[in-house]
Amino acid sequence: MIDDGPAGSVVGDLMTEAAAGAPALATSDVLRVAMDRHRLVNLTGPLGSGKSWLVSRLSPASVLDLSRGDAPDAVRAALAESTTRPLVLDGADGPEALAALEHARLPREAPAVPLLVVSRRSLLAQPGWTLSGAAVIETAPWSDDRIARLAAGAQLAAPAARDLVVRMAGGNPLIACAACRALHAGASPEVPGAVADQVVQEITERLSRERLTPGWQRALDKLATVWGGDRELLEESRELFETLGGLSLVTRTELGLTVQEPFRAVFEQAHRWRQPAAHHGLRSRAHTHRRRQLAAEASVARRGRLAEGTMALIDDTVVRETLFPASAGDGAIQTATPGDADDIGGLMHQWARQGGMDTRRTERLVERWLHDDPAGFRMARDRDGRAVGVMGLVSVADRTVGSMEPLLQQHTDRLMGGQRTRSLVLGAAYCPERGLHARLLRDLLHHVMANSLLLTVSTPSPRYQQLLTNLRFHQHGTTTDDVYRCGRKPEIYSQDFGQDAITEWVERLALVPGPGGPSATGRDVGQALAHLSDLAWLAHSPLLRSPGTQTAEDLRKALRDGVATLADSDALEDAEAGQILLHYYLGRRQTHQQLARRLHMSRATYFRRLRYGLDLLGQRLADSTASRGPTGK
């Protein structure tokens, strides 16, 4: 299931690459060359990435499955056998299999023929093998196009079914095949959670050869749901937490353990479908946990990581598919160098064509960006080092005003005034590969958070505009001109990522509207606004919980002031929400439909703003009253 390639695709000496931490990518010819050069070769890659299939192409090699019950004796016998055929030990996963391998590790037991060990994790990560000198070769994820061909070969005729397989697989052929089987068994592509549930069953069955502790499947569901988790968040025993950390598809990160993509996304979808209430409760608790950590964290860099973990919990399709897709995103993100100018030009040309923009106009803008801020571009490179994505950034300074003005136009002075030394403007981001595209965007967010920068974004893309809206960036309207001659004026968004601003932003993220109504507090605010003239009713409002609103009159004043402040906000979304509250609750009586038409909003936008305004007003009311303390000052 892995494409073959020419023997010349082996880049340099395999041993040198392994020592440098850059294993070669697997093809049949790469394996043959490696086994000609080295006594011990380790083929590694995630569960279901095609390792065993690749080994089957190495005939006439002898293949021994380490999952068999008599594996230790079989290994001894194979090592003692007089043969010229290479020996392949497949399935070196879990303590029993690794114990059976012990004889192959000892020099006195070493076979005269090459030995290929197949495992999900590198042998160099296992005790006793770090200095074994094994040449490590990794499988690579499949491209989306190749997964689409697999789905077509599995006789999935419906485009929606094939699209689901591609999105869910994230380059993993096992997940793709399991999803095809689920769809053929009757699961609907309109219900991805049902498809994911069957895929998860196949994955967990494959995981059974690794070290397991009772309750590991439930704990793995929880870990996938919270994106990254420590013991406090998962509320699991030390033994079970260590079991999770030992699984081949789990890795350790700054936020604790995390399930590698695309497995994380599949487990999370299945958990949401199977136990929706538990899933929602766990994500809500994780959001609260992250916010508490953020409030207590002094390190700016770690605050950025915590904020990223909070973004991953947003129940929003655009945010999830853009920033946290089911794709590993193999490659690297690097600052551009002068030698990247041609690649930048080519990628920006592709970006312009994809967005229906005037390519000549775009080329002139890119030339200016390169002239004013040569180090402003960030490059996404695949595993072979090829430039496959680009991000166009402008550091705000006197020399870059000429580059910024076309992007910001009438907003330039207001947004940049007094903050030039700590501002960054994003003008473009392009990468066709989903995983690397997400990493490119998250890399930018890490950078601005770690350096406490003000990030301003100018984009004509409706999808990016929706992403920034759902991320609660402040919206400032459009530019005067159609900068890219594409029939759409760029919209301007900004977000301050200074230390205090990150906390405030994360609080706003908690208010991303779901498919239903406002939060419980938001509903309380709506009911109080509807009864604003009735002090007797307000005297029993649940909002009378803190010293700042001890009386019904205090609450009425706080609500009126809050609505007025919201309506006067410089942030477009906040102002629109405030205008809705002002006109609907404090103005002349009218229906929601009448007010939506009066404010020139679609029904969907109107109710999103209404929910957001009620939730935001409730949060601000709670924050302001709590901050006054027991004296009310």
Tab-separated table of N, CA and C in Angstrom, residues 59 227 239 261 277 290 303 326 414 441 457 560 582:
chain	number	residue	atom	x	y	z
A	59	SER	N	9.916	-10.262	-1.098
A	59	SER	CA	10.200	-11.659	-1.417
A	59	SER	C	11.558	-11.753	-2.124
A	227	TRP	N	-8.195	16.956	23.142
A	227	TRP	CA	-7.085	17.341	22.253
A	227	TRP	C	-5.718	17.139	22.898
A	239	GLU	N	-1.373	4.736	36.741
A	239	GLU	CA	-1.157	3.551	35.910
A	239	GLU	C	-1.827	3.697	34.553
A	261	GLU	N	-2.756	12.692	15.035
A	261	GLU	CA	-3.692	12.736	13.921
A	261	GLU	C	-3.274	11.700	12.867
A	277	ALA	N	-23.708	13.625	25.396
A	277	ALA	CA	-23.746	14.408	26.636
A	277	ALA	C	-22.396	14.348	27.351
A	290	ARG	N	-8.375	24.695	31.097
A	290	ARG	CA	-7.376	25.463	30.350
A	290	ARG	C	-7.411	26.942	30.764
A	303	ARG	N	1.616	30.254	27.767
A	303	ARG	CA	0.261	30.794	27.644
A	303	ARG	C	-0.247	30.625	26.210
A	326	ALA	N	-7.955	16.412	10.447
A	326	ALA	CA	-7.497	15.036	10.649
A	326	ALA	C	-6.354	14.750	9.687
A	414	ARG	N	-5.528	54.091	12.171
A	414	ARG	CA	-6.240	53.747	13.413
A	414	ARG	C	-5.710	52.454	14.019
A	441	LEU	N	-0.761	28.129	9.952
A	441	LEU	CA	-1.574	29.111	10.663
A	441	LEU	C	-1.319	29.061	12.166
A	457	VAL	N	-5.205	41.141	10.239
A	457	VAL	CA	-5.377	40.281	9.063
A	457	VAL	C	-6.231	41.010	8.036
A	560	ARG	N	-28.555	48.205	31.531
A	560	ARG	CA	-28.653	49.336	30.604
A	560	ARG	C	-27.256	49.815	30.194
A	582	LEU	N	-30.111	46.669	22.091
A	582	LEU	CA	-30.623	48.011	22.331
A	582	LEU	C	-32.004	48.195	21.708
